[in-house]
Amino acid sequence: MRASEVSEPPGPEAIEELFAALESPLLHSALRLTGDATAAEDIVQDAFMKLHAQFDSVREPRRWLYRTVHNQALNHRRQAGKIVSFDAATESGAPVGDFSDSPALPGDEMVRLEGIGQVRLSVACLDERSRELIRLKFNEELSYKEISERTGLTVGHVGYLLHHALKGIATELARNGVLP
C-alpha cells in the first residue's frame, strides 16, 4: 500500500463538514416528522453528538445520521402524547387529558394517578440541578439551547445531565414496579 492510499481516520473536520452539509436537510426531515421546530433542532443536535461520540465505529456517517434522526423523530412523536406537565396535573386536580376513546375505569385512573405520584417522587429524589433541568425541559418546554442560555451550561452538558436524570427516574420507577 502506498503512502498516498493511507488515510487518517476521520477527525473533527469530517464531522464539521457533515454538519455543514447535512444540518439543514436533517432539520427538515425531523421537522416533517415531529411538526415541532424546537424538537427537530434537539433531535438533530443529539444525533450529531451521538455520532461524535462513536464516529470511529460508524461506517457510513451520512446514512447513520439520517437513520438516527428518523428514529429519534418517530420516538419523539410517540412520546409527545405521553408527557404530562406536573403543574397542570396538580393545579386542576383532574386528569390532564383523555388519550383514549373509551372512559377510564376507576381502577385504571387510580393506577394512572399512582404512576404520576411515583414519577413526582422519583423527580424529588434527584439533585436540585437535575430537578431544575427537568422542570425547564418538560414544564417550560424549553429546548436544550434555551436551557443552556438560562443555566449557563453548555448545550451538550444540558443533554448529558437530562439524559442521566431521566435514566435515574426510569431506574427508580422500575425499582418501584411502575416500569417493567
Coordinates of N, CA, C and O in Angstrom, one line a residue:
M1 N 0.8 -1.2 0.0 CA 0.0 0.0 0.0 C 0.9 1.2 0.0 O 1.8 1.3 0.8
R2 N 0.6 2.2 -0.9 CA 1.4 3.4 -1.0 C 0.9 4.4 0.1 O -0.2 4.3 0.6
A3 N 1.8 5.3 0.4 CA 1.5 6.3 1.5 C 0.3 7.1 1.1 O -0.4 7.5 1.9
S4 N 0.1 7.3 -0.2 CA -1.0 8.2 -0.6 C -2.3 7.5 -0.4 O -3.4 8.1 -0.4
E5 N -2.3 6.1 -0.3 CA -3.5 5.4 -0.1 C -3.9 5.3 1.4 O -5.0 4.9 1.7
V6 N -3.0 5.5 2.3 CA -3.3 5.5 3.7 C -4.0 6.8 4.1 O -3.5 7.9 3.8
S7 N -5.1 6.6 4.7 CA -5.8 7.8 5.1 C -5.9 7.9 6.6 O -6.0 6.9 7.3
E8 N -6.0 9.1 7.1 CA -6.2 9.3 8.5 C -7.6 9.0 8.9 O -8.5 9.1 8.0
P9 N -7.9 8.5 10.1 CA -9.3 8.3 10.5 C -10.0 9.7 10.5 O -9.4 10.7 10.7
P10 N -11.3 9.7 10.2 CA -12.0 10.9 10.1 C -11.9 11.7 11.5 O -12.0 11.1 12.5
G11 N -11.6 12.9 11.4 CA -11.5 13.7 12.6 C -12.6 14.7 12.7 O -13.6 14.6 12.0
P12 N -12.4 15.7 13.6 CA -13.5 16.7 13.8 C -13.8 17.4 12.5 O -15.0 17.8 12.3
E13 N -12.8 17.6 11.6 CA -13.1 18.3 10.4 C -14.2 17.6 9.6 O -15.1 18.2 9.0
A14 N -14.1 16.2 9.6 CA -15.1 15.5 8.9 C -16.5 15.6 9.5 O -17.5 15.7 8.8
I15 N -16.6 15.7 10.8 CA -17.9 15.9 11.4 C -18.4 17.3 11.1 O -19.6 17.5 10.9
E16 N -17.5 18.3 11.2 CA -17.9 19.6 10.8 C -18.4 19.7 9.4 O -19.4 20.4 9.1
E17 N -17.7 19.0 8.5 CA -18.2 19.0 7.1 C -19.6 18.3 7.0 O -20.4 18.8 6.2
L18 N -19.7 17.2 7.7 CA -21.1 16.6 7.7 C -22.1 17.5 8.2 O -23.2 17.6 7.7
F19 N -21.8 18.2 9.3 CA -22.8 19.1 9.9 C -23.1 20.2 8.9 O -24.3 20.5 8.7
A20 N -22.1 20.8 8.3 CA -22.4 21.9 7.3 C -23.3 21.4 6.2 O -24.2 22.1 5.7
A21 N -23.0 20.2 5.7 CA -23.7 19.6 4.6 C -25.1 19.1 4.9 O -26.0 19.2 4.1
L22 N -25.3 18.5 6.1 CA -26.5 17.8 6.4 C -27.4 18.4 7.4 O -28.5 18.0 7.6
E23 N -27.0 19.5 8.1 CA -27.8 20.1 9.2 C -29.2 20.5 8.6 O -30.2 20.1 9.2
S24 N -29.2 21.2 7.6 CA -30.5 21.7 7.0 C -31.4 20.6 6.5 O -32.6 20.5 6.9
P25 N -30.9 19.6 5.7 CA -31.8 18.5 5.3 C -32.3 17.7 6.5 O -33.4 17.2 6.5
L26 N -31.4 17.5 7.5 CA -31.8 16.7 8.7 C -32.9 17.4 9.5 O -33.8 16.8 10.0
L27 N -32.7 18.7 9.6 CA -33.7 19.5 10.3 C -35.0 19.5 9.6 O -36.1 19.3 10.2
H28 N -35.0 19.6 8.3 CA -36.2 19.5 7.5 C -36.9 18.1 7.7 O -38.1 18.1 7.9
S29 N -36.1 17.1 7.7 CA -36.7 15.7 7.9 C -37.3 15.6 9.3 O -38.4 15.1 9.4
A30 N -36.6 16.0 10.3 CA -37.1 15.9 11.7 C -38.3 16.8 11.9 O -39.3 16.3 12.5
L31 N -38.3 17.9 11.3 CA -39.5 18.8 11.4 C -40.7 18.2 10.7 O -41.8 18.3 11.3
R32 N -40.5 17.6 9.6 CA -41.6 17.0 8.9 C -42.2 15.9 9.7 O -43.4 15.7 9.8
L33 N -41.4 15.1 10.4 CA -41.9 14.0 11.2 C -42.5 14.4 12.6 O -43.4 13.8 13.1
T34 N -41.9 15.5 13.2 CA -42.3 15.9 14.5 C -43.4 17.0 14.5 O -44.2 17.1 15.4
G35 N -43.2 17.9 13.5 CA -44.1 19.1 13.5 C -43.7 20.1 14.5 O -44.4 21.1 14.8
D36 N -42.5 20.0 15.1 CA -42.1 20.8 16.2 C -40.6 21.3 15.9 O -39.7 20.4 16.0
A37 N -40.4 22.6 15.6 CA -39.1 23.0 15.2 C -38.1 22.9 16.4 O -36.9 22.5 16.1
T38 N -38.5 23.1 17.6 CA -37.6 23.0 18.7 C -37.2 21.6 18.9 O -36.0 21.3 19.1
A39 N -38.1 20.7 18.8 CA -37.8 19.2 18.9 C -36.9 18.8 17.8 O -36.0 18.0 18.0
A40 N -37.2 19.3 16.6 CA -36.3 18.9 15.4 C -34.9 19.3 15.7 O -33.9 18.6 15.4
E41 N -34.7 20.6 16.2 CA -33.3 21.0 16.5 C -32.7 20.2 17.5 O -31.5 19.8 17.3
D42 N -33.4 19.8 18.6 CA -32.8 19.0 19.6 C -32.4 17.6 19.1 O -31.4 17.0 19.4
I43 N -33.3 17.0 18.2 CA -33.1 15.7 17.6 C -31.8 15.7 16.8 O -31.0 14.8 16.9
V44 N -31.7 16.7 15.9 CA -30.5 16.8 15.0 C -29.3 17.0 15.8 O -28.2 16.3 15.6
Q45 N -29.3 17.9 16.8 CA -28.1 18.1 17.6 C -27.7 16.9 18.4 O -26.6 16.5 18.5
D46 N -28.7 16.2 18.9 CA -28.4 14.9 19.7 C -27.8 13.9 18.7 O -26.9 13.2 19.1
A47 N -28.3 13.8 17.5 CA -27.8 12.8 16.6 C -26.3 13.1 16.3 O -25.4 12.2 16.2
F48 N -26.0 14.4 16.1 CA -24.6 14.8 15.8 C -23.7 14.5 17.1 O -22.5 14.1 16.9
M49 N -24.2 14.7 18.2 CA -23.5 14.5 19.5 C -23.2 13.0 19.6 O -22.1 12.5 19.9
K50 N -24.2 12.1 19.3 CA -24.0 10.7 19.3 C -23.0 10.2 18.3 O -22.1 9.4 18.5
L51 N -23.1 10.8 17.1 CA -22.1 10.5 16.0 C -20.7 10.8 16.5 O -19.8 10.1 16.3
H52 N -20.6 12.0 17.1 CA -19.2 12.4 17.5 C -18.7 11.4 18.5 O -17.5 11.1 18.5
A53 N -19.5 10.9 19.4 CA -19.1 10.0 20.5 C -18.6 8.7 19.9 O -17.8 8.0 20.5
Q54 N -19.2 8.3 18.8 CA -18.9 7.0 18.2 C -18.4 7.0 16.8 O -18.6 6.1 16.0
F55 N -17.8 8.1 16.4 CA -17.5 8.4 15.0 C -16.6 7.3 14.4 O -16.8 6.9 13.2
D56 N -15.7 6.8 15.2 CA -14.7 5.8 14.6 C -15.4 4.5 14.3 O -14.9 3.7 13.5
S57 N -16.5 4.2 14.9 CA -17.2 2.9 14.7 C -18.3 3.0 13.7 O -18.9 1.9 13.3
V58 N -18.6 4.2 13.2 CA -19.7 4.3 12.2 C -19.1 4.3 10.8 O -18.3 5.1 10.4
R59 N -19.6 3.3 10.0 CA -19.1 3.1 8.7 C -19.6 4.1 7.7 O -18.8 4.6 6.8
E60 N -20.9 4.4 7.7 CA -21.5 5.3 6.8 C -22.2 6.4 7.6 O -23.4 6.4 7.8
P61 N -21.4 7.5 7.9 CA -22.0 8.5 8.8 C -23.2 9.2 8.2 O -24.2 9.5 9.0
R62 N -23.3 9.5 6.9 CA -24.5 10.1 6.4 C -25.7 9.3 6.6 O -26.7 9.7 7.1
R63 N -25.6 8.0 6.2 CA -26.7 7.1 6.3 C -27.1 6.9 7.8 O -28.3 6.9 8.2
W64 N -26.1 6.8 8.7 CA -26.3 6.7 10.1 C -27.0 7.9 10.7 O -28.0 7.8 11.5
L65 N -26.6 9.1 10.2 CA -27.3 10.3 10.7 C -28.8 10.4 10.3 O -29.7 10.7 11.1
Y66 N -29.1 10.1 9.0 CA -30.4 10.1 8.6 C -31.3 9.0 9.3 O -32.4 9.3 9.7
R67 N -30.8 7.9 9.5 CA -31.5 6.8 10.3 C -31.7 7.2 11.7 O -32.8 7.1 12.3
T68 N -30.7 7.8 12.4 CA -30.8 8.2 13.8 C -31.8 9.3 13.9 O -32.7 9.2 14.8
V69 N -31.8 10.3 13.1 CA -32.7 11.4 13.1 C -34.1 10.9 12.9 O -35.1 11.3 13.6
H70 N -34.3 10.0 11.9 CA -35.6 9.5 11.6 C -36.2 8.7 12.8 O -37.3 9.0 13.2
N71 N -35.3 7.9 13.4 CA -35.8 7.1 14.6 C -36.1 8.0 15.7 O -37.1 7.8 16.4
Q72 N -35.3 8.9 16.0 CA -35.5 9.8 17.2 C -36.7 10.7 16.9 O -37.5 10.9 17.9
A73 N -37.0 11.1 15.7 CA -38.2 11.9 15.4 C -39.4 11.0 15.6 O -40.4 11.5 16.2
L74 N -39.4 9.8 15.2 CA -40.5 8.9 15.4 C -40.7 8.7 16.9 O -41.9 8.7 17.4
N75 N -39.7 8.5 17.6 CA -39.8 8.3 19.1 C -40.4 9.5 19.7 O -41.2 9.4 20.6
H76 N -39.9 10.7 19.3 CA -40.5 11.9 19.9 C -42.0 12.0 19.6 O -42.7 12.4 20.5
R77 N -42.4 11.7 18.4 CA -43.8 11.8 18.1 C -44.6 10.8 18.9 O -45.7 11.1 19.4
R78 N -44.1 9.6 19.2 CA -44.8 8.6 20.0 C -44.9 9.1 21.4 O -45.9 9.0 22.1
Q79 N -43.8 9.7 21.9 CA -43.7 10.2 23.3 C -44.5 11.5 23.6 O -44.9 11.7 24.7
A80 N -44.7 12.3 22.5 CA -45.3 13.6 22.7 C -46.7 13.5 23.4 O -47.0 14.3 24.2
G81 N -47.4 12.4 23.1 CA -48.7 12.3 23.7 C -48.7 11.7 25.1 O -49.7 11.7 25.9
K82 N -47.5 11.3 25.6 CA -47.4 10.7 26.9 C -46.9 11.6 28.0 O -46.9 11.3 29.1
I83 N -46.4 12.8 27.6 CA -45.8 13.7 28.5 C -47.0 14.5 29.2 O -47.8 15.1 28.5
V84 N -47.0 14.5 30.5 CA -48.0 15.2 31.3 C -47.2 16.2 32.1 O -46.3 15.9 32.9
S85 N -47.6 17.5 32.0 CA -47.0 18.5 32.9 C -47.3 18.3 34.3 O -48.5 18.1 34.7
F86 N -46.4 18.3 35.2 CA -46.6 18.1 36.6 C -47.5 19.3 37.1 O -48.4 19.0 37.9
D87 N -47.3 20.5 36.7 CA -48.1 21.6 37.2 C -49.5 21.5 36.8 O -50.4 21.7 37.5
A88 N -49.8 21.1 35.5 CA -51.1 21.0 35.0 C -51.9 19.9 35.8 O -53.1 20.1 36.1
A89 N -51.2 18.9 36.1 CA -51.9 17.8 36.8 C -52.2 18.2 38.3 O -53.3 17.8 38.8
T90 N -51.4 18.9 38.9 CA -51.6 19.3 40.3 C -52.5 20.5 40.4 O -53.3 20.5 41.4
E91 N -52.5 21.4 39.5 CA -53.3 22.6 39.6 C -54.8 22.3 39.5 O -55.7 22.8 40.2
S92 N -55.1 21.5 38.5 CA -56.5 21.2 38.2 C -57.1 20.2 39.1 O -58.3 20.2 39.3
G93 N -56.3 19.3 39.5 CA -56.8 18.2 40.3 C -57.5 17.1 39.5 O -57.9 16.1 40.0
A94 N -57.7 17.4 38.2 CA -58.4 16.5 37.3 C -57.4 15.9 36.4 O -56.3 16.4 36.2
P95 N -57.7 14.8 35.7 CA -56.8 14.3 34.7 C -56.5 15.3 33.7 O -57.3 16.1 33.3
V96 N -55.2 15.3 33.2 CA -54.7 16.4 32.3 C -55.4 16.2 30.9 O -55.7 17.2 30.3
G97 N -55.6 15.0 30.5 CA -56.1 14.8 29.2 C -56.6 13.4 29.0 O -56.1 12.5 29.6
D98 N -57.6 13.2 28.2 CA -58.1 11.9 28.0 C -57.5 11.4 26.6 O -57.9 12.0 25.6
F99 N -56.6 10.4 26.7 CA -55.9 10.0 25.5 C -56.6 8.7 24.9 O -56.0 8.1 24.0
S100 N -57.7 8.3 25.4 CA -58.4 7.1 24.9 C -59.7 7.5 24.4 O -60.3 8.5 24.7
D101 N -60.3 6.6 23.6 CA -61.6 6.7 23.1 C -62.7 6.3 24.1 O -63.8 6.8 24.0
S102 N -62.4 5.4 25.0 CA -63.3 4.9 26.0 C -63.0 5.5 27.4 O -61.9 5.8 27.7
P103 N -64.0 5.7 28.2 CA -63.8 6.2 29.5 C -62.9 5.3 30.3 O -63.0 4.1 30.2
A104 N -62.1 5.9 31.2 CA -61.2 5.1 32.0 C -62.0 4.5 33.1 O -62.9 5.1 33.7
L105 N -61.6 3.3 33.5 CA -62.3 2.6 34.6 C -61.7 3.2 35.9 O -60.5 3.6 35.9
P106 N -62.4 3.2 37.0 CA -61.9 3.8 38.2 C -60.5 3.2 38.6 O -59.6 3.9 39.1
G107 N -60.4 1.9 38.5 CA -59.1 1.3 38.8 C -57.9 1.8 37.9 O -56.8 2.0 38.4
D108 N -58.2 2.0 36.6 CA -57.3 2.5 35.7 C -56.8 3.9 36.1 O -55.6 4.2 36.0
E109 N -57.8 4.7 36.5 CA -57.5 6.1 36.9 C -56.6 6.1 38.1 O -55.7 6.9 38.2
M110 N -56.9 5.2 39.0 CA -56.0 5.1 40.2 C -54.6 4.7 39.9 O -53.6 5.3 40.4
V111 N -54.5 3.8 39.0 CA -53.1 3.3 38.5 C -52.4 4.5 37.9 O -51.2 4.7 38.1
R112 N -53.1 5.2 37.0 CA -52.5 6.4 36.3 C -52.1 7.4 37.4 O -50.9 7.9 37.3
L113 N -52.9 7.7 38.3 CA -52.6 8.8 39.3 C -51.4 8.3 40.2 O -50.6 9.1 40.6
E114 N -51.4 7.0 40.5 CA -50.3 6.5 41.3 C -49.0 6.5 40.5 O -48.0 6.9 41.1
G115 N -49.1 6.3 39.2 CA -47.9 6.4 38.4 C -47.4 7.8 38.4 O -46.1 8.0 38.5
I116 N -48.3 8.8 38.3 CA -47.9 10.2 38.3 C -47.2 10.5 39.6 O -46.2 11.2 39.7
G117 N -47.8 10.0 40.7 CA -47.2 10.2 42.0 C -45.8 9.6 42.1 O -44.9 10.2 42.7
Q118 N -45.6 8.4 41.6 CA -44.3 7.8 41.6 C -43.3 8.6 40.8 O -42.1 8.7 41.2
V119 N -43.7 9.1 39.7 CA -42.8 10.0 38.9 C -42.4 11.2 39.7 O -41.2 11.6 39.8
R120 N -43.4 11.8 40.4 CA -43.0 13.0 41.2 C -42.0 12.6 42.3 O -41.1 13.4 42.6
L121 N -42.3 11.5 42.9 CA -41.3 11.0 44.0 C -39.9 10.8 43.4 O -38.9 11.1 44.0
S122 N -39.9 10.2 42.2 CA -38.6 9.9 41.6 C -37.9 11.2 41.2 O -36.7 11.3 41.4
V123 N -38.6 12.2 40.7 CA -38.0 13.5 40.4 C -37.5 14.2 41.7 O -36.4 14.7 41.8
A124 N -38.3 14.0 42.8 CA -37.9 14.6 44.1 C -36.6 14.0 44.6 O -35.8 14.6 45.4
C125 N -36.3 12.8 44.2 CA -35.0 12.1 44.6 C -33.8 12.6 43.9 O -32.7 12.4 44.3
L126 N -34.0 13.4 42.8 CA -32.9 13.9 42.0 C -32.3 15.1 42.8 O -32.9 15.8 43.6
D127 N -31.0 15.4 42.4 CA -30.4 16.6 42.9 C -31.1 17.9 42.4 O -31.8 17.8 41.4
E128 N -30.8 19.0 43.0 CA -31.6 20.2 42.7 C -31.3 20.6 41.2 O -32.3 21.1 40.6
R129 N -30.1 20.5 40.8 CA -29.8 20.9 39.4 C -30.6 20.1 38.4 O -31.2 20.6 37.4
S130 N -30.6 18.8 38.6 CA -31.4 17.9 37.7 C -32.8 18.2 37.8 O -33.5 18.2 36.7
R131 N -33.4 18.4 38.9 CA -34.8 18.8 39.0 C -35.1 20.0 38.3 O -36.1 20.1 37.6
E132 N -34.2 21.0 38.3 CA -34.4 22.3 37.6 C -34.4 22.0 36.1 O -35.2 22.6 35.4
L133 N -33.4 21.2 35.6 CA -33.4 20.9 34.2 C -34.6 20.2 33.7 O -35.1 20.5 32.6
I134 N -35.1 19.3 34.5 CA -36.4 18.5 34.2 C -37.5 19.5 34.1 O -38.3 19.5 33.2
R135 N -37.6 20.4 35.1 CA -38.6 21.4 35.1 C -38.6 22.3 33.8 O -39.6 22.6 33.2
L136 N -37.4 22.8 33.5 CA -37.2 23.7 32.3 C -37.6 22.9 31.0 O -38.2 23.5 30.1
K137 N -37.2 21.7 30.9 CA -37.4 20.9 29.7 C -38.9 20.5 29.6 O -39.5 20.7 28.5
F138 N -39.5 20.0 30.6 CA -40.9 19.4 30.5 C -42.0 20.4 30.9 O -43.1 20.3 30.4
N139 N -41.7 21.2 31.9 CA -42.8 22.2 32.3 C -42.8 23.4 31.4 O -43.8 23.9 31.0
E140 N -41.6 24.0 31.2 CA -41.5 25.2 30.4 C -41.3 24.9 28.9 O -41.3 25.8 28.1
E141 N -41.0 23.6 28.6 CA -40.9 23.1 27.3 C -39.8 23.9 26.5 O -39.9 24.2 25.3
L142 N -38.6 24.1 27.2 CA -37.5 24.8 26.6 C -36.7 23.8 25.8 O -36.6 22.6 26.2
S143 N -36.0 24.3 24.8 CA -35.0 23.4 24.0 C -33.7 23.4 24.8 O -33.5 24.1 25.8
Y144 N -32.9 22.5 24.4 CA -31.6 22.4 25.1 C -30.8 23.7 25.0 O -30.2 24.1 25.9
K145 N -30.9 24.3 23.8 CA -30.3 25.6 23.7 C -30.8 26.7 24.6 O -30.0 27.4 25.2
E146 N -32.1 26.7 24.8 CA -32.7 27.7 25.7 C -32.4 27.4 27.1 O -32.1 28.3 27.9
I147 N -32.3 26.1 27.5 CA -31.9 25.7 28.8 C -30.5 26.1 29.1 O -30.1 26.6 30.1
S148 N -29.6 25.9 28.0 CA -28.2 26.3 28.1 C -28.1 27.8 28.4 O -27.3 28.2 29.3
E149 N -28.8 28.6 27.6 CA -28.7 30.0 27.8 C -29.2 30.5 29.2 O -28.6 31.3 29.8
R150 N -30.2 29.8 29.7 CA -30.8 30.2 31.0 C -29.9 29.7 32.2 O -29.7 30.4 33.2
T151 N -29.2 28.6 32.0 CA -28.4 28.0 33.1 C -27.0 28.3 33.1 O -26.3 28.1 34.1
G152 N -26.5 28.6 31.9 CA -25.0 28.9 31.7 C -24.3 27.6 31.4 O -23.0 27.6 31.3
L153 N -25.0 26.4 31.3 CA -24.3 25.2 31.0 C -24.2 25.1 29.5 O -25.0 25.7 28.7
T154 N -23.3 24.3 29.0 CA -23.2 24.1 27.5 C -24.4 23.2 27.1 O -25.0 22.5 27.9
V155 N -24.7 23.3 25.8 CA -25.9 22.5 25.3 C -25.6 21.0 25.5 O -26.5 20.3 25.9
G156 N -24.4 20.6 25.2 CA -24.0 19.2 25.4 C -24.1 18.8 26.8 O -24.6 17.6 27.1
H157 N -23.8 19.6 27.8 CA -23.9 19.3 29.2 C -25.3 19.2 29.6 O -25.7 18.3 30.4
V158 N -26.2 20.1 29.1 CA -27.6 20.0 29.4 C -28.1 18.6 28.9 O -28.9 18.0 29.7
G159 N -27.8 18.2 27.7 CA -28.2 16.9 27.2 C -27.8 15.8 28.0 O -28.5 14.9 28.3
Y160 N -26.5 15.9 28.4 CA -25.9 14.8 29.3 C -26.6 14.7 30.6 O -27.0 13.6 31.0
L161 N -26.8 15.9 31.2 CA -27.5 15.9 32.6 C -28.9 15.4 32.5 O -29.4 14.7 33.3
L162 N -29.6 15.9 31.4 CA -31.0 15.4 31.3 C -31.1 13.9 31.0 O -32.0 13.3 31.6
H163 N -30.2 13.5 30.2 CA -30.2 12.0 29.9 C -30.1 11.2 31.2 O -30.8 10.3 31.4
H164 N -29.1 11.6 32.0 CA -28.8 10.9 33.2 C -30.0 11.1 34.3 O -30.3 10.1 35.0
A165 N -30.6 12.2 34.3 CA -31.7 12.5 35.2 C -32.9 11.6 34.8 O -33.5 10.9 35.7
L166 N -33.2 11.5 33.5 CA -34.3 10.7 33.0 C -34.0 9.2 33.2 O -34.9 8.4 33.6
K167 N -32.7 8.8 33.1 CA -32.3 7.5 33.3 C -32.5 7.1 34.8 O -33.0 6.0 35.1
G168 N -32.1 8.1 35.7 CA -32.3 7.8 37.1 C -33.8 7.7 37.5 O -34.2 6.9 38.3
I169 N -34.6 8.5 36.8 CA -36.1 8.4 37.1 C -36.6 7.1 36.6 O -37.4 6.4 37.4
A170 N -36.2 6.6 35.5 CA -36.6 5.3 34.9 C -36.2 4.2 35.8 O -36.9 3.2 36.1
T171 N -35.0 4.3 36.3 CA -34.4 3.2 37.3 C -35.3 3.2 38.5 O -35.7 2.1 39.0
E172 N -35.6 4.4 39.1 CA -36.4 4.4 40.3 C -37.8 3.9 40.0 O -38.4 3.2 40.9
L173 N -38.4 4.2 38.9 CA -39.7 3.7 38.6 C -39.7 2.2 38.4 O -40.7 1.5 38.8
A174 N -38.7 1.7 37.8 CA -38.6 0.3 37.6 C -38.4 -0.4 39.0 O -39.0 -1.5 39.2
R175 N -37.6 0.2 39.8 CA -37.4 -0.4 41.2 C -38.8 -0.4 42.0 O -39.0 -1.3 42.7
N176 N -39.6 0.6 41.7 CA -40.9 0.6 42.4 C -42.0 -0.1 41.7 O -43.2 0.0 42.1
G177 N -41.7 -0.8 40.6 CA -42.7 -1.6 39.9 C -43.6 -0.8 38.9 O -44.5 -1.4 38.4
V178 N -43.3 0.5 38.7 CA -44.1 1.2 37.8 C -43.7 0.9 36.3 O -44.6 0.9 35.5
L179 N -42.5 0.7 36.1 CA -42.0 0.4 34.7 C -41.5 -1.1 34.8 O -41.0 -1.5 35.8
P180 N -41.6 -1.8 33.6 CA -41.0 -3.2 33.6 C -39.5 -3.2 33.7 O -38.8 -2.3 33.4

